[in-house]
Amino acid sequence: MTVKTTVFGYPKIGPQRQLKKALESYWSGKISQKELAQEAEKLIINNAKTIVQHGIDIVPSNEFSLYDFILDLSIMFNVIPERFQNISNPMERYFAIARGTADAPASEMTKWFNTNYHYIVPEIEKTTGFELKENKPLKEYELLKNSLNLKTKPVLTGPFTYLYCAKVKDYAYFLDRIASVYMRLLKELEESDVEEVQIDEPAMVLDLENNTVQAIIDCYRKITAGLSKIKVYIQTYYESLSHYEKIVYELPVNGIGFDFVDGRENLDSISKFGFPNDKILIAGVVSGRDPWKTDFTETLKLIETLTKFTKNIILSNSCPLMHLPVTVKNESIPEEILRLLSFANERLEELTLLKTAINEGKEPPEQNLSIKFTNPEVRKKISQIDENALDRKQDFSERYEKQMEILRLPLFPTTTIGSFPQTAELRKVRADFKAGKISLEQYEEFINQEIKKAIEIQEQIGLDVLVHGEFERTDMVEFFAERLQGFAVTKNGWVQSYGSRCVRPPIIYGDVWRENPLIFKETLYAQSLTEKPVKGILTGPVTILQWSYPRKDISKKEVAYQIALALKEEVMELERAGIKIIQIDEPALREGMPLKKAKVDEYFDWAIKSFKIVTGAVKPETQIHTHMCYSEFNDIIEKIYAMDADVISIEASRSKGEILKAFEKFKYDRGIGIGVYDIHSPRVPTVEEMLEIVKRSIKLIDKRLFWINPDCGLKTRGWQETISSLKNMVKVAEIMRKEAKDV
Ligand code: GLN
Ligand code: ZN
């Protein structure tokens, strides 16, 4: 038997974050549209070259996007919200939808499955007519054919996943409507001699209803009806395929791809139902989302098992490689950890090695993948946790009353989520510090100045609960990873989060514990400057875990508990030092939720318990806040409630207050701040529009529990727009207080 290799979802940002730099230059008017397009072309060509050079047989195309691949599909299909239709320049319009303009708020952005990638939600209505306006996959195919003389495999998101991303309800109706544009698109590819195309359908791993499955199959029948020679492969990932038997046997396609890393149940399905002999099995065997080297022995065994069911196998990555940085080369992580890691380029090498092992019977190189970084004391503390004794000592209503008395807050207290603008100057000082050009004292002195400025500004604006501004943090997870034991951070391990925004996920390689204080100094300094309460803000255990690459030798639950214990020490110390409000951010709570319903309860059980490990032991007088954003919250509102935070600030403006629907069904009677404006856009929100959100909200939420805050942290914004926006926000609170008094 011989196998071929392919990959997909290769990181688009470029090894030096070229995309980020080009986008930001374009947005600030430093380069033209043409120059941006040229930069994009270079990236497309270079990425393809890298993949070829690593010996991959089937090279993907249409992997590039200027902002988001779901938005690209919307543009291609002419799904353009009305408020942007007056913008005639296509590129301007594209970024307007993604980022908003002075007149039109951006489309909603939300998390892509259980990952930290964010996509732009297509705005689809019953009457939306889909039209193929542009064939982007074909363009990129031709670009690579002409420039590298390379025939590639275009990759695009499929109709079902696209509609799932658009949050439509009636799949049968929309699948039927959208089939014809996919059909045209594929037909055009076929007519241009494209030999194979990959259609990603990760939504096929969700729990699907029978009639949805049937509608998907019907849709693909229509799409592929007129095709003769182009090969169509469906790729599923992040979990195991649902309705395996029906889909695998009935879907009229030439190949189906499976994730064998995060969807091990796929193997059970194959063993149980076999695999059709007229289809190719694309075996996702090297991980697209964890950075640990592939175990060759284990993987070759897996492939051998698969060959019992089919000999038509293409080796691939398990899920898009975009969740990994480009390469481990040039990283200065300690060798004992570095030797265990594979990023995107190393995945390409692994696939080639596996292929040679199979095709030529060559032994892959010896591996020693064992890792042991344990701390007996941490293990002991974990074993002593009493999971039934994590609750706070008093009920919410009792606690809240005490807290509000001590804090002396007005009705509709105003606050922000934590971070304030990270200016170019701040970034430069930080870079200088990291490069050893300035001393630690000089750096801390600068941070203190920033804190002081931020406190003054907040007092001037008239906010009620202040924050220190998080100037010491590059990133809300990386910062803690740098200070906690058991984590390694990378220098250049960037991964796209949304648009131009990239993060460097830390790597959890050993037991986690806290050796030194985390945010103690900054918080106390800020509190020393003001009479108003300053929140101590920490990233929560689930988010730190979710936005890092966890180790694989112990369970996620255990890692989360270890992080939680470390954070708890900090919380208790802050409380002892007189900090009255502590905020534990958990924006990734929802993202960590398993895609299969059967696994959800177990997840929330340990996720909520880890939050309680951090927060449960504080005095009733200490107010615990949490923050969440840019996810679907409606179906987990009860879980959020069960975390028993005194106040939650939650994003709502970008999803147009969708969360409010949840409160129609579920009475949320704890402190809550519904985000009143979208911080992803430089646009200054008007008093009226924020007032509208507040008024809508207090129909469902007790006004004595209502807080007013932006959607999320303000670190990506400029000071000017931040100040104007917050001033308007404070006006909203003033109006509301006045109205409350008048009635
Ligand atoms: N406290 C963080 C900030 O303000 C929260 C960020 C987030 O939710 N992503 O930046
Ligand atoms: Zn947030």
CSV table of N, CA, C and O and ligand atoms in Angstrom, one decimal, residues 587 627 629-630 711-713, ligand 2:
chain,number,residue,atom,x,y,z
A,587,PRO,N,-13.4,34.5,29.9
A,587,PRO,CA,-14.0,34.6,28.5
A,587,PRO,C,-14.0,33.3,27.7
A,587,PRO,O,-14.7,33.1,26.7
A,627,HIS,N,-16.0,37.9,34.1
A,627,HIS,CA,-16.3,38.5,32.8
A,627,HIS,C,-16.2,37.5,31.7
A,627,HIS,O,-15.3,36.6,31.7
A,629,CYS,N,-17.1,37.0,27.2
A,629,CYS,CA,-17.3,37.7,26.0
A,629,CYS,C,-17.3,36.8,24.7
A,629,CYS,O,-16.6,35.8,24.7
A,630,TYR,N,-17.9,37.4,23.6
A,630,TYR,CA,-17.8,36.8,22.3
A,630,TYR,C,-18.0,35.3,22.2
A,630,TYR,O,-17.2,34.6,21.5
A,711,ASP,N,-18.2,46.0,26.5
A,711,ASP,CA,-18.2,44.6,26.2
A,711,ASP,C,-17.0,43.8,26.7
A,711,ASP,O,-17.1,42.7,27.0
A,712,CYS,N,-15.8,44.5,26.7
A,712,CYS,CA,-14.6,43.8,26.9
A,712,CYS,C,-13.5,44.8,27.2
A,712,CYS,O,-13.8,46.0,27.3
A,713,GLY,N,-12.3,44.3,27.4
A,713,GLY,CA,-11.2,45.2,27.7
A,713,GLY,C,-10.9,46.2,26.6
A,713,GLY,O,-11.2,45.9,25.4
B,2,ZN,ZN,-13.8,40.1,27.2
